[in-house]
Amino acid sequence: MKSKELSRADVVDKRMQILCAAQRCFARYGFAKTTLDDIAAGVGMKKASLYYYYKNKESIFQDVIEYESNELLNLLNEKMATCSNAIEKLLMFAHARLEYLRKTINLHELSVQVLLEVKPIIDRLFQDFQRKQLEVLQKILLEGIEQNIFKQIDVNQTASAILSVLEAVVLKEFQSAEIHSASDIDYNKLQKQLDTILTLMIDGLKK
Amino acid sequence: MKSKELSRADVVDKRMQILCAAQRCFARYGFAKTTLDDIAAGVGMKKASLYYYYKNKESIFQDVIEYESNELLNLLNEKMATCSNAIEKLLMFAHARLEYLRKTINLHELSVQVLLEVKPIIDRLFQDFQRKQLEVLQKILLEGIEQNIFKQIDVNQTASAILSVLEAVVLKEFQSAEIHSASDIDYNKLQKQLDTILTLMIDGLKK
């Protein structure tokens, strides 16, 4: 056995360390200004060693976004499992999304900041992430109809409308002229506003 | 009577020509890249003559935004006067806003494009414009409550939530990675999505 060869577990572990370092760098400097040296320094390795794990910055970024998306989707499923009906689930969906944004160096700040820079990568990943979120929402709406809580509605169209609102209101807050970084966001105000909107929409869904 | 002196009507007329030319320039080149020469050329005058009417680009921009805001508010009031109840008015409010965006070289594209460049001017004007729109929405909601169509709701909070949704969904569409100019917007799709959202919210408002 070659002592230099890394086990699969070591590679996975190191890749995770790289992703975390990259996540911090992208959030702090933006995509364009982050260098592979910055990321390597964050893990305490040389750039040359980094190439063992990733061929370029784009591929690291892609994994960061994918990792964050999956983390959020897992969190959503976990939280919703504790809810007893479709209305609770819808509210939980909105809350958990926002809570995730607040707690982590967040996906949306990253995506707003680098949207144009890394458009081709983002486009594909975001479509995939949106599709997965839409599936979750569609399932909740169908459940609500089956539970006889919600009216008969166009499930696809309504899920898309709800996701669009949740995304748009957060995006708007991030884009607000007063806000320069994620820490400037007044999450309580944002949560209250999303609640007002969602409560109206849920009341509109009710039989 | 000095033949060189301009009448008040002439000044107003010339200012309007300057605003229209500026509106076209800002929409085409963005705020930063538009020069006073560009604007003057659009009216067929020299830059030196332009200074008779406006002291700088910022003050022209300020008047363009104010002019467009007032035009939209007038359109809203005019259209809503033809509606028989609060629900029709709410839908009309959303439709007329979007129709205005579609028909004119629009306020929102301008504002997204130059938001950071002209932040101090925009902030003050936008707050004023938003306040006026909120007043319209609050009036509609109060009317709906008086007409016994809507539930007793927090009028201020609900008006703010509705306006936020209308603004945010349009902003999100403009910011979409696929969209490079106002002509790329699929207004029919946008209108349909806003209708789905607003219909849910209105159903939620109903008694």
Coordinates of C-alpha atoms in Angstrom, one line a residue:
Chain A
M1 CA 0.0 0.0 0.0
K2 CA 1.4 3.4 -1.1
S3 CA 1.5 5.7 1.9
K4 CA 1.0 8.8 -0.3
E5 CA -2.3 7.5 -1.8
L6 CA -5.4 9.0 -0.2
S7 CA -8.4 7.0 0.8
R8 CA -11.8 7.8 -0.7
A9 CA -12.8 9.1 2.8
D10 CA -9.8 11.4 2.9
V11 CA -10.7 12.8 -0.5
V12 CA -14.3 13.5 0.4
D13 CA -13.2 15.1 3.7
K14 CA -10.7 17.3 2.0
R15 CA -13.2 18.3 -0.7
M16 CA -15.6 19.3 2.0
Q17 CA -12.9 21.5 3.6
I18 CA -12.2 23.1 0.3
L19 CA -16.0 23.7 -0.3
C20 CA -16.3 25.4 3.1
A21 CA -13.2 27.6 2.5
A22 CA -14.5 28.5 -1.0
Q23 CA -18.0 29.3 0.4
R24 CA -16.4 31.8 2.8
C25 CA -14.2 33.3 0.0
F26 CA -17.0 33.7 -2.5
A27 CA -19.3 35.3 0.1
R28 CA -16.5 37.7 1.2
Y29 CA -14.9 38.6 -2.1
G30 CA -17.4 37.6 -4.8
F31 CA -16.7 35.0 -7.4
A32 CA -14.5 37.1 -9.8
K33 CA -12.1 38.3 -7.1
T34 CA -11.7 35.0 -5.3
T35 CA -8.5 33.2 -6.4
L36 CA -7.5 29.6 -6.0
D37 CA -4.7 30.9 -3.7
D38 CA -7.4 32.4 -1.4
I39 CA -9.3 29.1 -1.3
A40 CA -6.1 27.0 -0.8
A41 CA -5.0 29.4 2.0
G42 CA -8.4 28.9 3.7
V43 CA -7.8 25.1 3.9
G44 CA -4.1 25.6 4.7
M45 CA -2.8 24.0 1.5
K46 CA -0.9 25.1 -1.6
K47 CA -2.7 25.9 -4.8
A48 CA -0.8 23.0 -6.5
S49 CA -2.4 20.6 -4.0
L50 CA -5.8 22.1 -4.7
Y51 CA -5.6 20.9 -8.3
Y52 CA -5.6 17.3 -7.0
Y53 CA -9.2 17.9 -6.0
Y54 CA -10.6 20.5 -8.4
K55 CA -9.5 21.5 -11.9
N56 CA -10.7 25.1 -11.6
K57 CA -12.6 27.8 -9.7
E58 CA -15.8 27.1 -11.7
S59 CA -15.9 23.5 -10.7
I60 CA -15.5 24.4 -7.0
F61 CA -18.2 27.0 -7.3
Q62 CA -20.5 24.5 -8.9
D63 CA -20.0 22.1 -6.0
V64 CA -20.6 24.9 -3.5
I65 CA -23.9 25.8 -5.0
E66 CA -24.9 22.1 -5.3
Y67 CA -23.9 21.4 -1.7
E68 CA -25.8 24.4 -0.4
S69 CA -28.9 23.5 -2.5
N70 CA -28.9 19.9 -1.2
E71 CA -28.4 21.1 2.4
L72 CA -31.4 23.4 2.1
L73 CA -33.6 20.7 0.5
N74 CA -32.6 18.2 3.2
L75 CA -33.4 20.8 5.9
L76 CA -36.8 21.5 4.2
N77 CA -37.8 17.8 4.1
E78 CA -36.6 17.3 7.7
K79 CA -38.6 20.3 9.0
M80 CA -41.7 19.4 7.0
A81 CA -41.8 15.9 8.4
T82 CA -42.8 17.4 11.8
C83 CA -45.8 19.2 10.3
S84 CA -49.3 17.8 10.5
N85 CA -51.0 19.4 7.5
A86 CA -50.4 21.1 4.2
I87 CA -50.8 24.6 5.6
E88 CA -48.2 24.1 8.3
K89 CA -45.9 22.7 5.7
L90 CA -46.3 25.7 3.4
L91 CA -45.5 28.0 6.2
M92 CA -42.6 25.8 7.3
F93 CA -41.2 25.8 3.8
A94 CA -41.1 29.6 3.8
H95 CA -39.6 29.8 7.3
A96 CA -37.0 27.1 6.8
R97 CA -35.8 28.8 3.5
L98 CA -35.4 32.1 5.2
E99 CA -33.8 30.6 8.3
Y100 CA -31.3 28.8 6.1
L101 CA -30.4 32.1 4.4
R102 CA -29.9 33.8 7.7
K103 CA -27.8 31.0 9.3
T104 CA -25.4 30.2 6.5
I105 CA -23.3 32.4 4.4
N106 CA -26.1 32.3 2.0
L107 CA -26.9 31.0 -1.4
H108 CA -28.8 34.0 -2.5
E109 CA -26.3 36.6 -1.7
L110 CA -23.8 34.5 -3.6
S111 CA -26.1 34.1 -6.5
V112 CA -27.1 37.8 -6.7
Q113 CA -23.4 38.8 -6.5
V114 CA -22.2 36.5 -9.2
L115 CA -25.3 36.0 -11.3
L116 CA -23.9 37.7 -14.4
E117 CA -20.3 36.5 -13.8
V118 CA -21.1 32.8 -13.8
K119 CA -24.3 32.8 -15.7
P120 CA -23.9 29.6 -17.6
I121 CA -23.1 27.5 -14.4
I122 CA -25.8 29.2 -12.4
D123 CA -28.5 28.7 -15.0
R124 CA -28.2 25.0 -15.1
L125 CA -27.8 24.6 -11.3
F126 CA -30.6 27.0 -10.5
Q127 CA -33.0 25.4 -12.8
D128 CA -32.3 22.1 -11.1
F129 CA -32.7 23.6 -7.7
Q130 CA -35.9 25.4 -8.6
R131 CA -37.3 22.2 -10.1
K132 CA -36.7 20.4 -6.8
Q133 CA -38.3 23.1 -4.8
L134 CA -41.3 23.1 -7.1
E135 CA -41.7 19.4 -6.6
V136 CA -41.8 19.9 -2.9
L137 CA -44.4 22.7 -3.2
Q138 CA -46.5 20.7 -5.7
K139 CA -46.5 17.7 -3.2
I140 CA -47.7 20.0 -0.4
L141 CA -50.5 21.5 -2.5
L142 CA -51.7 18.0 -3.7
E143 CA -51.6 16.9 0.0
G144 CA -53.7 19.9 0.9
I145 CA -56.3 19.1 -1.8
E146 CA -56.4 15.4 -0.7
Q147 CA -56.8 16.5 2.9
N148 CA -59.8 18.6 1.7
I149 CA -58.2 21.8 3.1
F150 CA -57.4 23.4 -0.3
K151 CA -59.6 24.1 -3.2
Q152 CA -59.1 22.4 -6.5
I153 CA -56.4 24.5 -8.1
D154 CA -53.9 24.2 -10.9
V155 CA -51.1 22.7 -8.8
N156 CA -48.2 23.4 -11.1
Q157 CA -49.2 27.0 -11.7
T158 CA -49.8 27.7 -8.0
A159 CA -46.6 26.1 -6.9
S160 CA -44.7 28.2 -9.4
A161 CA -46.5 31.3 -8.2
I162 CA -45.7 30.7 -4.6
L163 CA -42.0 29.9 -5.2
S164 CA -41.8 32.9 -7.4
V165 CA -43.1 35.2 -4.6
L166 CA -40.8 33.6 -2.0
E167 CA -37.8 34.1 -4.2
A168 CA -38.7 37.5 -5.5
V169 CA -39.4 39.1 -2.1
V170 CA -36.0 37.9 -0.8
L171 CA -34.2 39.0 -3.9
K172 CA -35.8 42.4 -3.7
E173 CA -34.7 42.8 -0.1
F174 CA -31.1 41.8 -1.1
Q175 CA -31.2 44.3 -3.9
S176 CA -32.5 47.1 -1.8
A177 CA -30.4 50.2 -2.0
E178 CA -29.9 50.3 1.7
I179 CA -28.3 46.8 1.9
H180 CA -24.6 46.2 1.2
S181 CA -24.1 42.7 2.8
A182 CA -26.1 39.8 4.2
S183 CA -25.7 41.1 7.7
D184 CA -27.7 44.3 6.8
I185 CA -30.8 42.3 6.1
D186 CA -33.6 42.7 8.6
Y187 CA -34.7 39.1 8.6
N188 CA -37.5 39.7 11.2
K189 CA -39.0 42.3 9.0
L190 CA -38.6 40.1 5.9
Q191 CA -40.1 37.1 7.7
K192 CA -43.1 39.2 8.8
Q193 CA -43.7 40.4 5.3
L194 CA -43.4 36.9 3.8
D195 CA -45.9 35.7 6.5
T196 CA -48.4 38.4 5.6
I197 CA -48.1 37.5 1.9
L198 CA -48.2 33.7 2.4
T199 CA -51.1 33.9 4.9
L200 CA -53.2 35.8 2.3
M201 CA -52.2 33.2 -0.3
I202 CA -53.0 30.3 2.0
D203 CA -56.4 31.8 2.9
G204 CA -56.9 32.1 -0.8
L205 CA -56.1 28.4 -1.2
K206 CA -58.5 27.3 1.5
K207 CA -61.8 25.7 0.7
Chain B
M1 CA -40.3 92.8 -24.9
K2 CA -37.0 91.1 -25.4
S3 CA -37.3 88.7 -28.3
K4 CA -34.6 86.4 -26.8
E5 CA -36.6 85.8 -23.6
L6 CA -38.5 82.5 -23.5
S7 CA -42.1 82.4 -22.3
R8 CA -43.0 80.0 -19.4
A9 CA -44.8 77.8 -21.9
D10 CA -41.7 77.6 -24.1
V11 CA -39.5 76.6 -21.2
V12 CA -42.0 73.9 -20.1
D13 CA -42.2 72.6 -23.6
K14 CA -38.5 72.5 -24.0
R15 CA -38.0 70.8 -20.7
M16 CA -40.4 68.1 -21.8
Q17 CA -38.5 67.6 -25.0
I18 CA -35.3 67.3 -22.9
L19 CA -36.9 64.8 -20.6
C20 CA -38.1 62.6 -23.5
A21 CA -34.7 62.6 -25.1
A22 CA -33.0 61.9 -21.7
Q23 CA -35.5 59.0 -21.1
R24 CA -34.4 57.4 -24.4
C25 CA -30.7 57.9 -23.6
F26 CA -30.9 56.5 -20.1
A27 CA -32.8 53.5 -21.3
R28 CA -30.4 52.9 -24.1
Y29 CA -27.0 53.6 -22.5
G30 CA -27.7 53.5 -18.8
F31 CA -27.2 56.5 -16.5
A32 CA -23.4 56.5 -16.2
K33 CA -22.7 56.4 -19.9
T34 CA -25.3 59.0 -21.0
T35 CA -23.7 62.4 -21.6
L36 CA -25.3 65.8 -21.7
D37 CA -24.1 65.9 -25.3
D38 CA -26.2 62.7 -26.0
I39 CA -29.2 64.3 -24.5
A40 CA -28.7 67.7 -26.2
A41 CA -28.3 65.9 -29.5
G42 CA -31.6 64.1 -28.9
V43 CA -33.4 67.4 -28.7
G44 CA -31.3 69.0 -31.5
M45 CA -29.7 71.6 -29.3
K46 CA -26.1 72.3 -28.1
K47 CA -25.0 71.3 -24.6
A48 CA -24.5 74.9 -23.7
S49 CA -28.2 75.6 -24.4
L50 CA -29.2 72.6 -22.3
Y51 CA -27.6 74.3 -19.2
Y52 CA -30.3 77.0 -19.5
Y53 CA -32.9 74.3 -18.5
Y54 CA -30.9 71.9 -16.3
K55 CA -27.8 72.3 -14.2
N56 CA -26.6 68.7 -14.6
K57 CA -27.4 65.1 -15.5
E58 CA -28.6 64.2 -12.0
S59 CA -31.3 66.9 -12.1
I60 CA -32.5 65.7 -15.5
F61 CA -32.7 62.1 -14.2
Q62 CA -34.6 63.2 -11.2
D63 CA -37.2 64.9 -13.4
V64 CA -37.4 61.9 -15.6
I65 CA -38.2 59.6 -12.7
E66 CA -40.6 62.0 -11.2
Y67 CA -42.3 62.5 -14.6
E68 CA -42.7 58.8 -15.1
S69 CA -43.9 58.2 -11.6
N70 CA -46.6 60.8 -12.0
E71 CA -47.6 59.5 -15.4
L72 CA -48.1 56.0 -13.9
L73 CA -50.0 57.3 -10.9
N74 CA -52.3 59.3 -13.2
L75 CA -52.9 56.3 -15.4
L76 CA -53.7 54.1 -12.3
N77 CA -56.2 56.6 -11.0
E78 CA -57.8 57.0 -14.4
K79 CA -58.1 53.2 -15.0
M80 CA -59.4 52.5 -11.5
A81 CA -62.1 55.1 -11.9
T82 CA -63.8 52.7 -14.3
C83 CA -63.9 49.9 -11.8
S84 CA -67.0 49.0 -9.8
N85 CA -65.4 47.4 -6.7
A86 CA -62.3 46.9 -4.7
I87 CA -61.4 43.5 -6.3
E88 CA -61.5 44.9 -9.8
K89 CA -59.4 47.9 -8.7
L90 CA -56.7 45.6 -7.2
L91 CA -56.5 43.6 -10.4
M92 CA -56.5 46.8 -12.5
F93 CA -53.8 48.3 -10.3
A94 CA -51.5 45.3 -11.1
H95 CA -52.5 45.3 -14.8
A96 CA -52.0 49.0 -15.4
R97 CA -48.6 48.9 -13.7
L98 CA -47.4 46.1 -15.9
E99 CA -49.0 47.6 -19.0
Y100 CA -47.2 50.9 -18.3
L101 CA -43.9 49.1 -18.0
R102 CA -44.5 47.4 -21.3
K103 CA -45.6 50.4 -23.2
T104 CA -43.0 52.9 -22.2
I105 CA -39.3 52.9 -22.0
N106 CA -39.8 51.8 -18.5
L107 CA -39.1 53.0 -15.1
H108 CA -38.0 49.7 -13.6
E109 CA -35.4 48.8 -16.2
L110 CA -34.0 52.3 -15.6
S111 CA -34.0 51.9 -11.9
V112 CA -32.4 48.4 -11.9
Q113 CA -29.7 49.5 -14.3
V114 CA -28.8 52.6 -12.4
L115 CA -29.8 51.7 -8.9
L116 CA -26.4 51.7 -7.4
E117 CA -25.0 54.5 -9.6
V118 CA -27.6 57.0 -8.5
K119 CA -28.6 55.6 -5.2
P120 CA -29.0 58.9 -3.3
I121 CA -31.4 60.3 -5.9
I122 CA -33.3 57.1 -6.4
D123 CA -33.8 56.5 -2.7
R124 CA -35.6 59.7 -2.1
L125 CA -37.7 59.5 -5.2
F126 CA -38.6 55.9 -4.9
Q127 CA -39.7 56.2 -1.3
D128 CA -42.0 59.0 -2.4
F129 CA -43.3 57.0 -5.4
Q130 CA -43.8 53.9 -3.2
R131 CA -45.6 55.9 -0.5
K132 CA -48.0 57.2 -3.2
Q133 CA -48.7 53.7 -4.5
L134 CA -49.2 52.4 -1.0
E135 CA -51.8 55.2 -0.4
V136 CA -53.7 54.0 -3.5
L137 CA -53.6 50.4 -2.3
Q138 CA -54.7 51.3 1.2
K139 CA -57.6 53.2 -0.2
I140 CA -58.6 50.2 -2.3
L141 CA -58.4 47.8 0.7
L142 CA -60.4 50.2 3.0
E143 CA -63.0 50.4 0.2
G144 CA -63.2 46.6 0.0
I145 CA -63.7 46.4 3.8
E146 CA -66.4 49.1 3.7
Q147 CA -68.1 47.3 0.7
N148 CA -68.1 44.3 3.0
I149 CA -66.1 42.3 0.4
F150 CA -62.9 42.0 2.3
K151 CA -62.2 40.7 5.8
Q152 CA -61.0 43.0 8.6
I153 CA -57.3 43.1 7.9
D154 CA -54.3 45.3 8.9
V155 CA -54.6 47.7 5.9
N156 CA -51.1 49.1 6.1
Q157 CA -49.4 45.8 6.4
T158 CA -51.5 44.2 3.6
A159 CA -51.0 47.1 1.2
S160 CA -47.3 46.9 1.8
A161 CA -47.3 43.1 1.3
I162 CA -49.2 43.4 -2.0
L163 CA -47.0 46.2 -3.4
S164 CA -43.9 44.3 -2.4
V165 CA -45.1 41.2 -4.3
L166 CA -45.9 43.2 -7.4
E167 CA -42.6 45.0 -7.3
A168 CA -40.6 41.9 -6.4
V169 CA -41.9 39.6 -9.1
V170 CA -41.3 42.2 -11.8
L171 CA -37.8 42.9 -10.4
K172 CA -37.0 39.2 -10.4
E173 CA -38.1 38.9 -14.1
F174 CA -35.9 41.8 -15.0
Q175 CA -33.0 40.3 -13.1
S176 CA -33.5 36.9 -14.7
A177 CA -30.3 35.5 -16.2
E178 CA -31.9 35.1 -19.6
I179 CA -33.0 38.7 -19.9
H180 CA -30.7 41.4 -21.3
S181 CA -33.2 44.2 -22.2
A182 CA -36.8 45.2 -21.7
S183 CA -37.8 43.7 -25.0
D184 CA -36.7 40.2 -23.8
I185 CA -39.4 40.2 -21.1
D186 CA -42.3 37.9 -21.7
Y187 CA -45.0 40.2 -20.4
N188 CA -47.8 37.7 -21.1
K189 CA -46.1 35.1 -18.9
L190 CA -45.4 37.8 -16.3
Q191 CA -49.0 39.0 -16.3
K192 CA -50.3 35.4 -16.0
Q193 CA -48.0 34.8 -13.0
L194 CA -49.0 38.0 -11.3
D195 CA -52.6 37.2 -11.9
T196 CA -52.2 33.7 -10.2
I197 CA -50.5 35.3 -7.2
L198 CA -52.9 38.2 -6.9
T199 CA -56.0 36.0 -7.4
L200 CA -54.8 33.9 -4.5
M201 CA -54.2 36.9 -2.3
I202 CA -57.6 38.4 -3.2
D203 CA -59.3 35.1 -2.4
G204 CA -57.5 35.3 0.9
L205 CA -58.8 38.9 1.4
K206 CA -62.4 37.9 0.8
K207 CA -64.9 37.5 3.6

